[in-house]
C-alpha positions as a printed NumPy array, in Angstrom:
array([[-14.685,  -7.63 , -21.8  ],
       [-13.657, -10.495, -24.026],
       [-10.079, -10.416, -22.595],
       [-11.499, -10.191, -19.018],
       [-13.885, -13.18 , -19.582],
       [-11.115, -15.224, -21.164],
       [ -8.73 , -14.75 , -18.296],
       [-11.262, -14.835, -15.431],
       [-11.092, -18.626, -14.902],
       [ -7.329, -18.193, -14.047],
       [ -8.003, -15.878, -11.077],
       [ -5.574, -16.176,  -8.189],
       [ -6.681, -13.775,  -5.357],
       [ -8.969, -10.95 ,  -4.668],
       [ -8.235,  -7.729,  -3.126],
       [-10.28 ,  -4.585,  -3.718],
       [ -9.592,  -0.973,  -2.7  ],
       [-10.65 ,   2.599,  -3.579],
       [ -7.917,   5.222,  -3.916],
       [ -7.456,   8.718,  -2.516],
       [ -8.904,  11.696,  -4.278],
       [-11.579,   9.852,  -6.205],
       [ -8.942,   8.161,  -8.26 ],
       [ -9.635,   4.589,  -7.225],
       [-12.42 ,   2.001,  -7.4  ],
       [-15.658,   1.394,  -5.781],
       [-15.839,  -2.39 ,  -5.671],
       [-13.78 ,  -5.496,  -5.323],
       [-11.669,  -6.882,  -8.078],
       [ -9.531,  -9.998,  -8.867],
       [ -5.87 ,  -9.33 ,  -9.44 ],
       [ -3.54 , -11.675, -11.443],
       [ -0.314, -11.251, -12.968],
       [ -0.265, -11.671, -16.741],
       [  1.752, -10.329, -19.66 ],
       [  0.036,  -7.606, -21.724],
       [  2.366,  -6.793, -24.649],
       [  5.9  ,  -6.45 , -23.279],
       [  4.697,  -5.287, -19.917],
       [  4.232,  -7.43 , -16.844],
       [  1.003,  -6.466, -15.381],
       [ -1.036,  -7.54 , -12.248],
       [ -4.231,  -7.168, -14.187],
       [ -7.696,  -6.673, -12.791],
       [ -9.711,  -9.599, -14.099],
       [-13.218, -10.192, -12.692],
       [-15.734,  -9.742, -10.071],
       [-19.489,  -9.681, -10.213],
       [-19.189,  -6.39 , -12.211],
       [-16.656,  -4.177, -13.708],
       [-17.104,  -0.607, -12.46 ],
       [-16.485,   2.279, -14.8  ],
       [-13.449,   3.391, -12.747],
       [-10.992,   0.75 , -11.471],
       [ -7.468,   0.282, -10.443],
       [ -4.91 ,  -1.727, -12.325],
       [ -1.733,  -2.918, -10.628],
       [  1.878,  -3.14 , -12.153],
       [  4.857,  -4.958, -10.991],
       [  7.395,  -2.189, -11.865],
       [ 11.05 ,  -2.7  , -12.573],
       [ 13.608,  -0.607, -14.312],
       [ 12.779,  -0.499, -17.992],
       [ 15.782,  -2.58 , -19.139],
       [ 15.062,  -5.23 , -16.467],
       [ 11.286,  -5.941, -16.928],
       [ 10.248,  -9.572, -16.932],
       [  7.116, -11.499, -16.291],
       [  6.224, -12.135, -12.668],
       [  5.582, -15.886, -12.617],
       [  3.304, -17.78 , -10.193],
       [  4.835, -20.293,  -7.805],
       [  2.476, -23.366,  -8.241],
       [  3.955, -25.567,  -5.543],
       [  5.346, -23.226,  -2.876],
       [  3.524, -21.36 ,  -0.127],
       [  5.284, -18.59 ,   1.943],
       [  2.045, -17.8  ,   3.843],
       [  3.465, -18.73 ,   7.268],
       [  6.356, -16.36 ,   7.099],
       [  4.469, -13.601,   5.208],
       [  3.141, -10.411,   6.837],
       [  0.081,  -8.135,   6.167],
       [  0.263,  -4.707,   7.593],
       [ -1.843,  -1.534,   7.758],
       [ -3.126,   1.272,   9.674],
       [ -6.613,   0.865,  11.2  ],
       [ -7.288,   3.625,  13.497],
       [-10.977,   4.848,  13.996],
       [-12.667,   1.742,  12.535],
       [-15.261,  -0.474,  13.959],
       [-15.563,  -4.218,  14.283],
       [-17.341,  -4.472,  11.015],
       [-14.152,  -3.246,   9.132],
       [-11.948,  -5.682,  11.014],
       [-14.215,  -8.588,  10.195],
       [-14.153,  -7.793,   6.471],
       [-10.338,  -7.282,   6.376],
       [ -8.86 ,  -9.631,   8.961],
       [-11.792, -12.028,   8.874],
       [-11.516, -12.542,   4.981],
       [ -7.779, -12.762,   5.233],
       [ -7.718, -15.57 ,   7.828],
       [-10.607, -17.396,   6.016],
       [ -8.424, -17.347,   2.878],
       [ -6.056, -19.686,   4.632],
       [ -3.387, -17.051,   5.402],
       [ -1.245, -18.28 ,   8.309],
       [  1.247, -15.48 ,   8.546],
       [  1.534, -12.254,  10.566],
       [ -1.052,  -9.536,  10.67 ],
       [  0.018,  -6.276,  12.245],
       [ -2.318,  -3.325,  12.55 ],
       [ -2.027,   0.194,  13.97 ],
       [ -5.136,   0.844,  16.081],
       [ -6.573,   3.779,  18.172],
       [ -6.136,   3.845,  21.894],
       [-10.023,   3.954,  22.05 ],
       [-10.444,   0.684,  20.15 ],
       [-13.62 ,  -0.919,  21.531],
       [-13.428,  -4.177,  23.503],
       [-15.468,  -6.088,  20.837],
       [-12.963,  -5.133,  18.084],
       [ -9.957,  -5.844,  20.379],
       [-11.333,  -9.334,  21.284],
       [-11.988, -10.166,  17.693],
       [ -8.471,  -9.072,  16.624],
       [ -7.017, -11.05 ,  19.397],
       [ -9.003, -14.106,  18.447],
       [ -7.557, -13.852,  14.946],
       [ -4.031, -13.582,  16.136],
       [ -3.544,  -9.898,  15.103],
       [ -0.694,  -7.971,  16.61 ],
       [ -2.157,  -4.51 ,  17.571],
       [ -0.046,  -1.477,  17.752],
       [ -1.488,   1.465,  19.61 ],
       [ -1.042,   4.789,  17.935],
       [ -0.315,   7.502,  20.525],
       [ -0.199,  11.211,  19.531],
       [  1.673,  14.274,  20.767],
       [  1.904,  17.969,  19.545],
       [  3.687,  18.215,  16.235],
       [  7.075,  19.896,  16.273],
       [  6.848,  21.623,  12.923],
       [  3.785,  23.583,  14.273],
       [  1.889,  24.266,  11.015],
       [ -1.152,  22.131,  11.602],
       [ -3.51 ,  21.807,  14.433],
       [ -3.588,  18.086,  14.24 ],
       [ -1.393,  15.941,  16.531],
       [  1.445,  13.867,  15.297],
       [  2.443,  10.38 ,  16.159],
       [  4.274,  10.249,  19.462],
       [  7.342,   8.554,  17.894],
       [  7.466,  10.767,  14.843],
       [  6.244,  14.334,  15.728],
       [  8.472,  15.781,  12.967],
       [  6.048,  14.655,  10.138],
       [  2.376,  14.829,   9.42 ],
       [  0.28 ,  12.178,  11.288],
       [ -1.001,  10.62 ,   8.116],
       [  2.682,  10.329,   6.883],
       [  3.74 ,   8.571,  10.091],
       [  2.478,   5.163,   8.983],
       [  5.617,   4.659,   6.824],
       [  8.216,   4.912,   9.615],
       [  5.828,   3.172,  12.157],
       [  5.242,   0.283,   9.882],
       [  9.057,   0.004,   9.263],
       [  9.646,  -0.057,  13.032],
       [  6.963,  -2.763,  13.499],
       [  8.443,  -4.838,  10.747],
       [ 11.926,  -4.603,  12.117],
       [ 10.757,  -5.587,  15.499],
       [  8.966,  -8.768,  14.247],
       [ 11.358, -11.63 ,  14.339],
       [  8.835, -13.914,  12.77 ],
       [  8.285, -11.584,   9.733],
       [ 10.965, -13.083,   7.553],
       [  8.882, -13.613,   4.436],
       [  7.163, -11.187,   1.873],
       [  5.24 ,  -8.198,   3.12 ],
       [  2.009,  -6.641,   2.011],
       [  1.121,  -3.152,   3.169],
       [ -2.406,  -2.086,   2.115],
       [ -5.344,  -0.024,   3.249],
       [ -7.579,  -1.662,   5.583],
       [-11.085,  -0.236,   5.343],
       [-11.547,  -0.962,   1.638],
       [ -9.732,  -4.211,   1.283],
       [-10.812,  -7.85 ,   1.596],
       [ -9.301, -11.116,   0.399],
       [-10.76 , -14.038,  -1.461],
       [ -7.628, -16.156,  -1.495],
       [ -4.341, -16.267,   0.464],
       [ -2.217, -13.603,  -1.218],
       [  0.918, -15.626,  -0.35 ],
       [ -0.495, -19.205,  -0.827],
       [  0.307, -21.881,  -3.314],
       [  0.148, -20.358,  -6.858],
       [  0.489, -16.825,  -5.776],
       [  3.042, -14.677,  -7.671],
       [  6.447, -14.891,  -6.406],
       [  7.504, -11.605,  -4.699],
       [ 10.806, -10.192,  -5.703],
       [ 12.113,  -6.735,  -4.817],
       [  9.398,  -4.06 ,  -4.407],
       [  6.268,  -4.222,  -6.445],
       [  4.19 ,  -1.003,  -6.806],
       [  0.565,  -0.461,  -8.179],
       [ -0.923,   1.758, -10.781],
       [ -4.176,   3.645, -10.306],
       [ -6.801,   3.677, -12.938],
       [ -5.023,   3.706, -16.376],
       [ -6.532,   7.055, -17.245],
       [ -4.962,   8.67 , -14.162],
       [ -1.586,  10.041, -14.649],
       [  0.842,  12.13 , -12.566],
       [ -0.363,  15.175, -14.235],
       [ -3.463,  14.948, -11.933],
       [ -3.553,  17.557,  -9.305],
       [ -2.858,  15.068,  -6.537],
       [  0.625,  14.501,  -7.87 ],
       [  1.366,  17.441, -10.095],
       [  0.554,  20.306,  -7.724],
       [  2.571,  19.193,  -4.766],
       [  5.482,  17.944,  -6.899],
       [  5.598,  21.001,  -8.966],
       [  5.417,  23.249,  -5.893],
       [  8.176,  21.4  ,  -4.086],
       [ 10.522,  20.139,  -6.736],
       [  9.795,  22.449,  -9.658],
       [  9.095,  19.633, -12.071],
       [  6.128,  17.904, -13.674],
       [  6.034,  14.19 , -14.414],
       [  3.788,  12.69 , -16.943],
       [  3.591,   9.008, -16.188],
       [  0.974,   6.591, -15.021],
       [ -0.085,   7.425, -11.443],
       [  1.169,   4.941,  -8.791],
       [ -0.83 ,   4.212,  -5.656],
       [  0.791,   4.535,  -2.311],
       [ -1.936,   2.634,  -0.547],
       [ -0.839,  -0.888,  -1.523],
       [  2.674,  -2.095,  -1.905],
       [  4.223,  -5.64 ,  -1.915],
       [  7.853,  -6.548,  -1.452],
       [ 10.321,  -8.758,   0.194],
       [ 11.151,  -7.794,   3.895],
       [ 14.438,  -6.042,   2.987],
       [ 12.986,  -4.168,   0.031],
       [ 10.045,  -3.03 ,   2.076],
       [ 12.225,  -1.728,   4.851],
       [ 14.3  ,   0.154,   2.374],
       [ 11.336,   1.617,   0.773],
       [  9.664,   2.756,   4.071],
       [ 13.027,   4.267,   5.141],
       [ 13.432,   6.184,   1.839],
       [  9.816,   7.544,   2.139],
       [ 10.409,   8.72 ,   5.749],
       [ 13.674,  10.482,   4.694],
       [ 11.838,  12.322,   1.838],
       [  9.015,  13.232,   4.186],
       [ 11.374,  14.859,   6.503],
       [ 12.946,  16.786,   3.693],
       [  9.421,  17.923,   2.431],
       [  8.341,  18.974,   5.983],
       [ 11.356,  21.19 ,   6.354],
       [ 10.376,  23.289,   3.296],
       [  7.245,  25.478,   3.495],
       [  6.794,  25.099,  -0.26 ],
       [  6.698,  21.277,   0.071],
       [  4.516,  20.971,   3.055],
       [  1.791,  23.273,   1.76 ],
       [ -0.638,  20.531,   0.799],
       [ -3.371,  20.356,   3.47 ],
       [ -5.448,  17.495,   2.088],
       [ -4.986,  13.798,   2.263],
       [ -3.024,  12.07 ,  -0.358],
       [  0.4  ,  14.021,  -0.495],
       [  2.109,  10.78 ,   0.583],
       [  1.191,   9.464,  -2.875],
       [  2.862,  12.675,  -4.306],
       [  6.14 ,  11.551,  -2.656],
       [  5.65 ,   7.98 ,  -3.649],
       [  5.358,   8.959,  -7.312],
       [  8.166,  11.501,  -7.25 ],
       [ 10.64 ,   9.038,  -5.725],
       [  9.667,   6.198,  -8.137],
       [  9.783,   8.281, -11.257],
       [ 13.097,   9.965, -10.321],
       [ 14.753,   6.537,  -9.879],
       [ 15.123,   6.615,  -6.194],
       [ 13.658,   3.132,  -5.717],
       [ 16.109,   1.037,  -7.629],
       [ 15.036,  -2.138,  -6.009],
       [ 11.446,  -1.597,  -7.335]])
């Protein structure tokens, strides 16, 4: 707590999220890049309480290229930045928490959300008033025919919960104004206390991925069971979260494309698509990173 208290006065922005499979937090925490030992860490600093289980976040680079991620004290890239997420099945309260807090923070950039065809008029009006681009998620029967659930119309070849990766890639490529850095994050359990791309925010270079609670490793069943079944290997490393990722536009598109490529490979193999619960996109995310397939991260 001494370290937390000493650093809390230097807070930069606030985002809070809870992870899949009980591995995340319940609460909202302040992130800031600091150096802890030799490792650059986007460290969780302070809120009104520190829960017993909380996420940490790491800007990860190849081991021989790690360096401190430095804040940019005089430059804002907010107007060209983009915040993206999937927001199907949510009510107006969730949109007010996520979008409302983001706009109140001073964020002037693009917000692109995937929404249900049945989104209510109140929610649609609120999002329109906050200049949010809404992308309607339409469904169709899956082509791989192993689940009862429908698939995204554009991507019937992968699980519906996986389709956010190629869909967000498509939306990002279509957006001519989205030239700056990109944040993809969960919507329901995230809010903002400051502009994530405003003056003083960390400079975004390449792709930056986030760790779960430091006690969680890839030996957790959420990662180990699917990866071992599919690839025949076990990885004992800090668990990375696939729910929040930051990067430059080019790095983000490469990341989303690589995730989709791997998802198509997994869905083609019965031993890889066996996992029925939520969270196997995190299995793929961790597998690809720790086998060196995100060289730009």
